Amino acid sequence: MTSFQNDLGKARLKAVDEVLRIVKLEKPRIVGLGSGSTISLLLDRMADLGLNDPIFACSSLGTSLKLSSYGFKVLSLESLDWIDLYVDSADEVDRNLDMVKGRGGCLTLEKILASNSSKRIFVVDYGKLVDKLGSKGSIPLDVIPQAASMVCRKLRSMGFKSEIRTVEKGKFGPLVSDIGGILVDLYVDGGVDDPEELDRKLKSIPGVIETGLFLGYVDLLVIGYPDTVVLKRR
């Protein structure tokens, strides 16, 4: 492990512990959770600290299964119409607190849960901060399977590079999102100049279910550094 990787690990742990401190103070009844490696660490820390009061709702099957394995109460999304507090991580965050999320394939349910929560907390390490969204990786799109190739063709005609995400191990074929869509990765050279305009353009393409641009969703951003934690509010 490099020194940078070690620092990121320390930063992520500090940020996660700060989020759990806030959750304990907030005392929410129902907590929505996203997915990814940072959320997985948060679940491990929850188990260590014995945070047993809330009932949880999850955007991904992986998060739900891990919570259940620790003995936490998990509700099906079909049984809910509102969430007290939503906690998630992000792939990239810019200076306006807009985000790229969903590279793991859960973007649509993550956006639904975040949109139906009284408060949204996002947790990242300092390595996720960017000047422009899309400058460090793809912007994921959740796409109707039958339309995936046509969507990619449309994106090329708009001047973008895109590709259908494929499974790297164990199975041949495209990567399927948690709602049964196909993940398409969109790449923007130099990053996105106008995230709102790009989001509108992408959503206007028939076949695109949802985008990984999360604009205006942050109520509180918790940023972990190796020796401290910074809180930012929109």
Coordinates of N, CA and C in Angstrom, one line a residue:
M1 N 0.8 -1.2 0.0 CA 0.0 0.0 0.0 C 0.9 1.2 0.0
T2 N 0.6 2.2 -0.9 CA 1.4 3.4 -1.0 C 1.0 4.4 0.2
S3 N 1.8 5.4 0.4 CA 1.5 6.4 1.4 C 0.2 7.1 1.1
F4 N -0.1 7.4 -0.2 CA -1.3 8.1 -0.6 C -2.5 7.2 -0.3
Q5 N -2.4 5.9 -0.6 CA -3.5 5.0 -0.3 C -3.8 4.9 1.2
N6 N -2.7 4.9 1.9 CA -2.8 4.8 3.4 C -3.5 6.0 3.9
D7 N -3.2 7.2 3.4 CA -3.8 8.4 3.8 C -5.3 8.5 3.4
L8 N -5.6 7.9 2.3 CA -7.0 7.9 1.9 C -7.8 7.0 2.8
G9 N -7.2 5.8 3.2 CA -7.9 4.9 4.2 C -8.1 5.6 5.5
K10 N -7.2 6.4 6.0 CA -7.3 7.1 7.2 C -8.4 8.2 7.1
A11 N -8.4 8.9 5.9 CA -9.4 9.9 5.7 C -10.8 9.3 5.6
R12 N -10.9 8.2 4.9 CA -12.3 7.6 4.8 C -12.8 7.2 6.2
L13 N -11.9 6.6 7.0 CA -12.4 6.2 8.3 C -12.8 7.3 9.2
K14 N -12.0 8.4 9.1 CA -12.4 9.6 9.9 C -13.8 10.2 9.5
A15 N -14.0 10.2 8.2 CA -15.2 10.7 7.7 C -16.4 9.8 8.1
V16 N -16.2 8.5 8.0 CA -17.3 7.6 8.3 C -17.6 7.7 9.8
D17 N -16.7 7.8 10.7 CA -16.9 7.9 12.1 C -17.6 9.2 12.4
E18 N -17.3 10.3 11.7 CA -18.0 11.6 11.9 C -19.5 11.4 11.5
V19 N -19.8 10.8 10.4 CA -21.1 10.6 9.9 C -21.9 9.8 11.0
L20 N -21.3 8.7 11.5 CA -22.0 8.0 12.5 C -22.3 8.8 13.8
R21 N -21.4 9.7 14.1 CA -21.6 10.6 15.3 C -22.8 11.5 15.0
I22 N -22.9 12.0 13.8 CA -24.1 12.8 13.4 C -25.4 12.0 13.4
V23 N -25.3 10.8 12.9 CA -26.5 10.0 12.9 C -27.0 9.7 14.3
K24 N -26.1 9.5 15.2 CA -26.5 9.3 16.6 C -27.2 10.5 17.2
L25 N -26.7 11.7 16.8 CA -27.3 12.9 17.3 C -28.7 13.2 16.7
E26 N -28.8 12.9 15.4 CA -30.0 13.1 14.7 C -31.2 12.2 15.2
K27 N -30.8 11.0 15.6 CA -31.8 10.0 16.0 C -32.9 9.7 15.0
P28 N -32.6 9.5 13.8 CA -33.6 9.2 12.8 C -34.3 7.8 13.0
R29 N -35.5 7.8 12.6 CA -36.2 6.5 12.7 C -35.9 5.6 11.5
I30 N -35.9 6.1 10.3 CA -35.6 5.3 9.1 C -34.4 6.0 8.4
V31 N -33.4 5.2 8.2 CA -32.2 5.7 7.5 C -32.0 5.0 6.2
G32 N -31.9 5.8 5.1 CA -31.6 5.2 3.8 C -30.1 5.1 3.6
L33 N -29.7 4.1 2.9 CA -28.2 3.9 2.7 C -28.0 3.6 1.2
G34 N -26.9 4.2 0.7 CA -26.4 4.0 -0.6 C -25.6 2.7 -0.7
S35 N -24.6 2.8 -1.6 CA -23.7 1.6 -1.8 C -22.3 2.0 -2.1
G36 N -21.4 1.1 -2.2 CA -20.0 1.4 -2.5 C -19.1 1.0 -1.3
S37 N -17.8 1.2 -1.6 CA -16.8 0.8 -0.6 C -16.8 1.6 0.7
T38 N -17.1 2.9 0.6 CA -17.2 3.8 1.7 C -18.4 3.4 2.6
I39 N -19.6 3.1 1.9 CA -20.7 2.7 2.7 C -20.5 1.3 3.3
S40 N -19.8 0.5 2.7 CA -19.5 -0.8 3.2 C -18.6 -0.7 4.5
L41 N -17.7 0.3 4.5 CA -16.9 0.6 5.7 C -17.8 1.1 6.8
L42 N -18.7 2.0 6.4 CA -19.7 2.5 7.4 C -20.5 1.4 8.1
L43 N -20.9 0.4 7.3 CA -21.7 -0.7 7.9 C -20.8 -1.4 8.9
D44 N -19.5 -1.6 8.6 CA -18.6 -2.3 9.5 C -18.5 -1.5 10.8
R45 N -18.4 -0.2 10.6 CA -18.2 0.6 11.8 C -19.5 0.6 12.7
M46 N -20.6 0.6 12.0 CA -21.9 0.6 12.7 C -22.0 -0.7 13.5
A47 N -21.6 -1.8 13.0 CA -21.6 -3.1 13.7 C -20.7 -3.0 14.9
D48 N -19.5 -2.4 14.7 CA -18.5 -2.2 15.8 C -19.1 -1.4 17.0
L49 N -19.8 -0.3 16.6 CA -20.2 0.7 17.5 C -21.6 0.4 18.1
G50 N -22.3 -0.6 17.5 CA -23.6 -1.0 18.0 C -24.7 0.0 17.8
L51 N -24.8 0.6 16.5 CA -25.8 1.5 16.2 C -27.1 0.7 15.8
N52 N -27.9 0.4 16.7 CA -29.0 -0.5 16.5 C -30.4 0.2 16.5
D53 N -30.5 1.5 16.7 CA -31.8 2.1 16.8 C -32.6 2.3 15.5
P54 N -31.9 2.8 14.4 CA -32.7 3.0 13.2 C -33.1 1.7 12.5
I55 N -34.1 1.9 11.6 CA -34.5 0.9 10.7 C -33.9 1.4 9.3
F56 N -33.4 0.5 8.5 CA -32.7 0.9 7.3 C -33.5 0.5 6.0
A57 N -33.2 1.3 5.0 CA -33.7 1.1 3.7 C -32.5 1.2 2.7
C58 N -32.3 0.3 1.8 CA -31.1 0.3 1.0 C -31.3 0.4 -0.5
S59 N -30.4 1.1 -1.1 CA -30.4 1.3 -2.6 C -29.9 0.1 -3.3
S60 N -29.2 -0.8 -2.7 CA -28.6 -2.0 -3.4 C -28.8 -3.2 -2.6
L61 N -28.9 -4.3 -3.3 CA -29.0 -5.6 -2.6 C -27.8 -5.9 -1.8
G62 N -26.6 -5.5 -2.3 CA -25.4 -5.8 -1.5 C -25.4 -5.2 -0.1
T63 N -25.8 -3.9 -0.1 CA -25.9 -3.2 1.2 C -26.9 -3.8 2.1
S64 N -28.1 -4.2 1.5 CA -29.1 -4.8 2.3 C -28.7 -6.2 2.9
L65 N -28.0 -7.0 2.1 CA -27.5 -8.3 2.6 C -26.5 -8.1 3.7
K66 N -25.6 -7.1 3.6 CA -24.6 -6.9 4.6 C -25.2 -6.4 5.9
L67 N -26.2 -5.5 5.8 CA -26.9 -5.1 7.0 C -27.5 -6.2 7.7
S68 N -28.2 -7.1 6.9 CA -28.9 -8.2 7.5 C -28.0 -9.1 8.2
S69 N -26.8 -9.3 7.6 CA -25.8 -10.3 8.2 C -25.3 -9.8 9.5
Y70 N -25.4 -8.4 9.7 CA -25.0 -7.9 11.0 C -26.2 -7.8 12.0
G71 N -27.4 -8.2 11.6 CA -28.5 -8.2 12.5 C -29.3 -6.9 12.5
F72 N -29.1 -6.0 11.6 CA -29.8 -4.8 11.5 C -31.2 -5.0 10.8
K73 N -32.2 -4.2 11.2 CA -33.5 -4.3 10.6 C -33.5 -3.5 9.2
V74 N -33.9 -4.2 8.2 CA -34.0 -3.7 6.8 C -35.4 -3.8 6.3
L75 N -35.9 -2.6 5.8 CA -37.2 -2.6 5.2 C -37.1 -2.7 3.7
S76 N -38.1 -3.2 3.0 CA -38.2 -3.2 1.6 C -38.6 -1.8 1.1
L77 N -38.1 -1.4 0.0 CA -38.4 0.0 -0.5 C -39.9 0.1 -0.8
E78 N -40.5 -1.0 -1.2 CA -42.0 -0.9 -1.5 C -42.8 -0.5 -0.3
S79 N -42.3 -0.7 0.9 CA -43.1 -0.4 2.1 C -42.9 1.1 2.5
L80 N -42.1 1.9 1.8 CA -41.8 3.2 2.3 C -42.3 4.3 1.4
D81 N -42.7 5.4 1.9 CA -43.0 6.6 1.1 C -42.1 7.8 1.5
W82 N -41.3 7.7 2.6 CA -40.4 8.7 3.0 C -39.3 8.2 3.9
I83 N -38.2 8.9 3.9 CA -37.0 8.5 4.7 C -36.6 9.7 5.5
D84 N -36.2 9.4 6.8 CA -35.8 10.5 7.6 C -34.4 11.1 7.3
L85 N -33.5 10.2 7.0 CA -32.1 10.5 6.7 C -31.5 9.6 5.7
Y86 N -30.8 10.2 4.7 CA -30.2 9.3 3.7 C -28.7 9.6 3.8
V87 N -27.9 8.5 3.8 CA -26.4 8.5 3.9 C -25.8 7.8 2.7
D88 N -24.9 8.4 2.0 CA -24.3 7.8 0.8 C -22.9 8.4 0.6
S89 N -22.2 7.8 -0.3 CA -20.9 8.3 -0.7 C -21.0 8.9 -2.1
A90 N -19.9 9.2 -2.7 CA -19.9 9.8 -4.1 C -18.6 9.4 -4.8
D91 N -18.7 9.4 -6.1 CA -17.5 9.1 -6.9 C -16.6 10.4 -7.1
E92 N -17.3 11.5 -7.3 CA -16.7 12.8 -7.5 C -17.6 13.9 -6.9
V93 N -17.0 14.9 -6.4 CA -17.7 16.1 -5.8 C -17.0 17.3 -6.3
D94 N -17.7 18.3 -6.8 CA -17.1 19.6 -7.3 C -17.3 20.6 -6.2
R95 N -16.8 21.8 -6.5 CA -16.9 22.9 -5.5 C -18.3 23.4 -5.2
N96 N -19.2 23.1 -6.1 CA -20.6 23.5 -5.9 C -21.4 22.4 -5.1
L97 N -20.7 21.3 -4.7 CA -21.3 20.2 -4.0 C -22.2 19.4 -4.9
D98 N -22.0 19.5 -6.2 CA -22.6 18.6 -7.2 C -21.8 17.3 -7.3
M99 N -22.4 16.2 -7.7 CA -21.7 14.9 -7.6 C -21.8 14.1 -8.9
V100 N -20.9 13.2 -9.1 CA -21.0 12.0 -9.9 C -21.2 10.8 -9.0
K101 N -22.2 10.0 -9.2 CA -22.4 8.8 -8.4 C -22.9 7.7 -9.3
G102 N -22.9 6.5 -8.7 CA -23.5 5.4 -9.4 C -22.6 4.5 -10.3
R103 N -21.3 4.7 -10.1 CA -20.4 3.9 -11.0 C -20.5 2.4 -10.6
G104 N -21.0 2.1 -9.4 CA -21.2 0.7 -9.0 C -22.5 0.1 -9.5
G105 N -23.4 1.0 -10.2 CA -24.6 0.4 -10.8 C -25.9 0.6 -10.1
C106 N -25.9 1.4 -9.0 CA -27.1 1.6 -8.2 C -27.7 3.0 -8.3
L107 N -27.3 3.8 -9.4 CA -27.6 5.2 -9.4 C -29.1 5.5 -9.4
T108 N -29.9 4.7 -10.0 CA -31.4 5.1 -10.1 C -32.0 5.0 -8.7
L109 N -31.8 3.9 -8.0 CA -32.4 3.7 -6.7 C -31.7 4.7 -5.7
E110 N -30.4 5.0 -5.8 CA -29.8 6.0 -5.0 C -30.5 7.3 -5.1
K111 N -30.8 7.7 -6.4 CA -31.4 9.0 -6.6 C -32.8 9.1 -6.1
I112 N -33.5 8.0 -6.2 CA -34.9 7.9 -5.7 C -34.9 8.0 -4.2
L113 N -34.0 7.3 -3.5 CA -34.0 7.4 -2.0 C -33.5 8.8 -1.6
A114 N -32.5 9.4 -2.3 CA -32.1 10.7 -1.9 C -33.1 11.8 -2.1
S115 N -33.9 11.6 -3.2 CA -35.0 12.5 -3.5 C -36.2 12.5 -2.5
N116 N -36.3 11.4 -1.8 CA -37.4 11.2 -0.9 C -36.9 11.1 0.6
S117 N -36.0 11.9 0.9 CA -35.4 12.0 2.3 C -35.5 13.4 2.9
S118 N -35.7 13.5 4.1 CA -35.8 14.8 4.8 C -34.4 15.4 4.8
K119 N -33.3 14.6 5.0 CA -32.0 15.2 5.0 C -31.0 14.2 4.3
R120 N -30.1 14.7 3.6 CA -29.1 13.9 2.8 C -27.7 14.2 3.3
I121 N -27.0 13.2 3.7 CA -25.6 13.4 4.1 C -24.7 12.5 3.2
F122 N -23.7 13.1 2.6 CA -22.8 12.4 1.7 C -21.4 12.4 2.3
V123 N -20.7 11.3 2.2 CA -19.4 11.1 2.9 C -18.4 10.7 1.8
V124 N -17.2 11.5 1.8 CA -16.2 11.2 0.9 C -14.8 11.4 1.5
D125 N -13.8 10.9 0.9 CA -12.4 11.3 1.3 C -12.0 12.4 0.3
Y126 N -10.9 13.0 0.7 CA -10.5 14.2 -0.1 C -10.1 13.8 -1.5
G127 N -9.8 12.6 -1.8 CA -9.4 12.1 -3.1 C -10.6 12.2 -4.1
K128 N -11.8 12.4 -3.6 CA -13.0 12.5 -4.5 C -13.3 13.9 -4.9
L129 N -12.6 14.9 -4.4 CA -12.9 16.3 -4.8 C -12.3 16.6 -6.2
V130 N -13.0 17.3 -7.0 CA -12.6 17.6 -8.4 C -13.0 19.1 -8.7
D131 N -12.3 19.7 -9.7 CA -12.7 21.0 -10.2 C -13.9 20.8 -11.1
K132 N -14.0 19.8 -11.9 CA -15.1 19.5 -12.8 C -15.5 18.1 -12.7
L133 N -16.8 17.9 -12.7 CA -17.3 16.5 -12.7 C -17.0 15.8 -14.0
G134 N -16.7 14.5 -13.8 CA -16.3 13.7 -15.0 C -14.8 13.8 -15.3
S135 N -14.0 14.5 -14.6 CA -12.6 14.7 -14.9 C -11.8 13.5 -14.4
K136 N -12.3 12.7 -13.5 CA -11.5 11.6 -13.0 C -12.1 10.2 -13.5
G137 N -13.2 10.2 -14.2 CA -13.8 9.0 -14.6 C -15.1 9.2 -15.4
S138 N -15.8 8.1 -15.5 CA -17.0 8.2 -16.4 C -18.2 8.8 -15.6
I139 N -19.2 9.2 -16.3 CA -20.5 9.5 -15.8 C -21.4 8.4 -16.2
P140 N -21.9 7.6 -15.2 CA -22.7 6.4 -15.6 C -24.1 6.8 -15.9
L141 N -24.7 6.0 -16.9 CA -26.1 6.1 -17.3 C -26.8 4.8 -17.1
D142 N -28.0 4.8 -16.5 CA -28.8 3.6 -16.4 C -29.7 3.6 -17.7
V143 N -29.6 2.6 -18.5 CA -30.3 2.6 -19.8 C -31.1 1.3 -20.0
I144 N -32.3 1.5 -20.6 CA -33.1 0.4 -21.0 C -32.3 -0.6 -21.8
P145 N -32.2 -1.9 -21.5 CA -31.3 -2.8 -22.2 C -31.5 -2.8 -23.7
Q146 N -32.7 -2.8 -24.2 CA -33.0 -2.8 -25.6 C -32.5 -1.6 -26.4
A147 N -32.2 -0.5 -25.6 CA -31.9 0.8 -26.2 C -30.4 1.1 -26.1
A148 N -29.6 0.2 -25.4 CA -28.2 0.5 -25.0 C -27.4 0.9 -26.2
S149 N -27.4 0.1 -27.3 CA -26.6 0.4 -28.5 C -27.0 1.7 -29.1
M150 N -28.3 1.9 -29.2 CA -28.9 3.1 -29.8 C -28.5 4.4 -29.0
V151 N -28.6 4.2 -27.7 CA -28.2 5.3 -26.8 C -26.7 5.7 -27.1
C152 N -25.8 4.7 -27.2 CA -24.4 4.9 -27.4 C -24.2 5.6 -28.8
R153 N -24.9 5.2 -29.8 CA -24.8 5.8 -31.1 C -25.3 7.3 -31.0
K154 N -26.3 7.6 -30.3 CA -26.8 9.0 -30.1 C -25.7 9.8 -29.4
L155 N -25.1 9.2 -28.4 CA -24.1 9.9 -27.6 C -22.9 10.3 -28.5
R156 N -22.5 9.3 -29.4 CA -21.4 9.6 -30.3 C -21.8 10.7 -31.2
S157 N -23.0 10.8 -31.7 CA -23.5 11.8 -32.6 C -23.4 13.2 -31.9
M158 N -23.5 13.2 -30.6 CA -23.4 14.4 -29.8 C -22.0 14.8 -29.4
G159 N -21.1 13.9 -29.9 CA -19.6 14.2 -29.7 C -19.0 13.6 -28.4
F160 N -19.7 12.7 -27.8 CA -19.2 12.1 -26.6 C -18.7 10.7 -26.9
K161 N -17.7 10.3 -26.1 CA -17.3 8.9 -26.1 C -18.1 8.1 -25.0
S162 N -18.6 6.9 -25.4 CA -19.4 6.1 -24.5 C -19.2 4.7 -24.8
E163 N -19.4 3.8 -23.8 CA -19.3 2.4 -24.0 C -20.2 1.7 -23.0
I164 N -20.7 0.5 -23.4 CA -21.5 -0.3 -22.5 C -20.6 -1.0 -21.6
R165 N -20.9 -0.9 -20.3 CA -20.1 -1.5 -19.2 C -20.2 -3.0 -19.3
T166 N -19.1 -3.8 -19.3 CA -19.2 -5.2 -19.3 C -18.7 -5.8 -18.0
V167 N -19.2 -7.0 -17.7 CA -18.8 -7.7 -16.4 C -17.3 -8.1 -16.6
E168 N -16.5 -7.8 -15.6 CA -15.1 -8.1 -15.8 C -14.7 -9.6 -15.4
K169 N -15.5 -10.2 -14.5 CA -15.2 -11.6 -14.1 C -16.4 -12.4 -14.0
G170 N -16.3 -13.6 -14.3 CA -17.4 -14.6 -13.9 C -18.5 -14.7 -14.9
K171 N -18.8 -13.7 -15.7 CA -19.9 -13.8 -16.6 C -19.7 -12.9 -17.8
F172 N -20.0 -13.4 -18.9 CA -19.9 -12.6 -20.2 C -21.1 -11.7 -20.4
G173 N -20.9 -10.5 -20.8 CA -22.0 -9.6 -21.1 C -22.0 -8.3 -20.4
P174 N -23.0 -7.5 -20.6 CA -23.0 -6.1 -20.0 C -23.3 -6.2 -18.5
L175 N -22.9 -5.2 -17.8 CA -23.2 -5.1 -16.3 C -24.6 -4.5 -16.2
V176 N -25.4 -5.2 -15.4 CA -26.8 -4.9 -15.2 C -26.9 -4.1 -13.9
S177 N -27.7 -3.0 -13.9 CA -27.9 -2.2 -12.8 C -28.9 -2.9 -11.8
D178 N -29.1 -2.3 -10.6 CA -29.9 -2.9 -9.6 C -31.4 -2.9 -10.0
I179 N -31.8 -2.1 -11.0 CA -33.2 -2.1 -11.5 C -33.3 -2.8 -12.8
G180 N -32.2 -3.5 -13.3 CA -32.3 -4.3 -14.5 C -31.9 -3.5 -15.7
G181 N -31.4 -2.3 -15.6 CA -30.9 -1.6 -16.8 C -29.5 -2.0 -17.1
I182 N -29.0 -1.4 -18.2 CA -27.7 -1.6 -18.7 C -26.9 -0.4 -18.3
L183 N -25.7 -0.5 -17.8 CA -24.8 0.6 -17.5 C -24.0 1.0 -18.7
V184 N -24.2 2.3 -19.0 CA -23.4 2.9 -20.1 C -22.5 4.0 -19.5
D185 N -21.2 3.9 -19.8 CA -20.2 4.9 -19.2 C -20.0 6.0 -20.3
L186 N -20.2 7.2 -19.8 CA -20.1 8.4 -20.7 C -18.8 9.1 -20.2
Y187 N -17.9 9.5 -21.2 CA -16.7 10.2 -20.9 C -16.7 11.6 -21.5
V188 N -16.3 12.6 -20.7 CA -16.2 13.9 -21.2 C -14.8 14.4 -21.0
D189 N -14.1 14.7 -22.1 CA -12.7 15.1 -22.1 C -12.6 16.4 -21.3
G190 N -11.8 16.5 -20.3 CA -11.6 17.7 -19.5 C -12.7 18.0 -18.5
G191 N -13.7 17.1 -18.4 CA -14.7 17.3 -17.4 C -15.9 18.1 -17.9
V192 N -16.9 18.2 -17.2 CA -18.2 18.8 -17.6 C -18.2 20.3 -17.3
D193 N -18.4 21.2 -18.3 CA -18.5 22.6 -18.0 C -19.8 23.0 -17.4
D194 N -20.9 22.4 -17.9 CA -22.3 22.8 -17.4 C -23.0 21.5 -17.1
P195 N -22.9 21.1 -15.8 CA -23.6 19.8 -15.4 C -25.1 19.8 -15.6
E196 N -25.8 20.9 -15.4 CA -27.2 21.0 -15.5 C -27.6 20.8 -17.0
E197 N -26.9 21.5 -17.9 CA -27.2 21.4 -19.3 C -27.0 19.9 -19.8
L198 N -25.9 19.3 -19.4 CA -25.6 18.0 -19.8 C -26.6 17.0 -19.2
D199 N -27.0 17.2 -18.0 CA -28.1 16.3 -17.4 C -29.4 16.4 -18.2
R200 N -29.7 17.6 -18.6 CA -31.0 17.8 -19.4 C -30.8 17.1 -20.8
K201 N -29.7 17.2 -21.4 CA -29.5 16.6 -22.7 C -29.5 15.1 -22.6
L202 N -28.9 14.5 -21.6 CA -28.8 13.1 -21.4 C -30.2 12.5 -21.2
K203 N -31.0 13.2 -20.3 CA -32.3 12.7 -20.0 C -33.3 12.8 -21.1
S204 N -33.0 13.6 -22.1 CA -33.9 13.8 -23.3 C -33.7 12.7 -24.3
I205 N -32.7 11.8 -24.1 CA -32.4 10.7 -25.0 C -33.4 9.6 -24.7
P206 N -34.2 9.1 -25.6 CA -35.1 8.0 -25.3 C -34.2 6.7 -25.0
G207 N -34.6 6.1 -23.9 CA -33.9 4.9 -23.4 C -33.0 5.2 -22.2
V208 N -32.7 6.4 -21.9 CA -31.9 6.8 -20.7 C -32.9 6.8 -19.5
I209 N -32.7 5.9 -18.6 CA -33.5 5.9 -17.4 C -33.1 7.0 -16.4
E210 N -31.8 7.1 -16.1 CA -31.3 8.0 -15.2 C -29.8 8.3 -15.4
T211 N -29.3 9.4 -14.9 CA -27.9 9.7 -15.1 C -27.2 9.7 -13.7
G212 N -25.9 9.6 -13.7 CA -25.1 9.6 -12.5 C -24.7 11.0 -12.1
L213 N -25.3 12.0 -12.7 CA -25.1 13.4 -12.2 C -26.1 13.7 -11.1
F214 N -25.6 13.9 -9.9 CA -26.5 14.2 -8.7 C -26.3 15.7 -8.4
L215 N -27.2 16.5 -8.9 CA -27.1 18.0 -8.8 C -28.1 18.5 -7.8
G216 N -27.6 19.2 -6.8 CA -28.4 19.8 -5.7 C -28.9 18.8 -4.7
Y217 N -28.2 17.7 -4.5 CA -28.7 16.7 -3.5 C -28.1 16.8 -2.2
V218 N -27.0 17.5 -2.0 CA -26.2 17.5 -0.8 C -26.8 18.5 0.2
D219 N -27.2 18.0 1.4 CA -27.5 18.9 2.5 C -26.3 19.1 3.4
L220 N -25.5 18.0 3.6 CA -24.3 18.0 4.3 C -23.3 17.1 3.6
L221 N -22.1 17.6 3.4 CA -21.0 16.8 2.8 C -19.9 16.7 3.9
V222 N -19.6 15.4 4.2 CA -18.5 15.2 5.2 C -17.3 14.7 4.4
I223 N -16.2 15.5 4.5 CA -15.0 15.2 3.8 C -13.9 14.8 4.7
G224 N -13.4 13.6 4.5 CA -12.3 13.1 5.4 C -10.9 13.4 4.9
Y225 N -10.1 13.8 5.8 CA -8.6 14.0 5.5 C -7.9 13.2 6.5
P226 N -6.6 12.9 6.2 CA -5.9 12.0 7.1 C -5.9 12.4 8.6
D227 N -6.0 13.7 8.9 CA -5.9 14.2 10.2 C -7.1 15.0 10.7
T228 N -8.1 15.2 9.8 CA -9.2 16.0 10.2 C -10.5 15.7 9.4
V229 N -11.6 16.3 9.7 CA -12.8 16.1 8.9 C -13.4 17.5 8.7
V230 N -13.8 17.8 7.5 CA -14.4 19.1 7.1 C -15.9 18.9 6.7
L231 N -16.8 19.7 7.3 CA -18.2 19.6 6.9 C -18.5 20.8 6.0
K232 N -19.3 20.5 5.0 CA -19.7 21.6 4.1 C -21.2 21.4 3.9
R233 N -21.9 22.6 3.9 CA -23.4 22.6 3.7 C -23.7 23.4 2.5
R234 N -24.7 23.0 1.7 CA -25.1 23.8 0.5 C -25.7 25.1 1.0

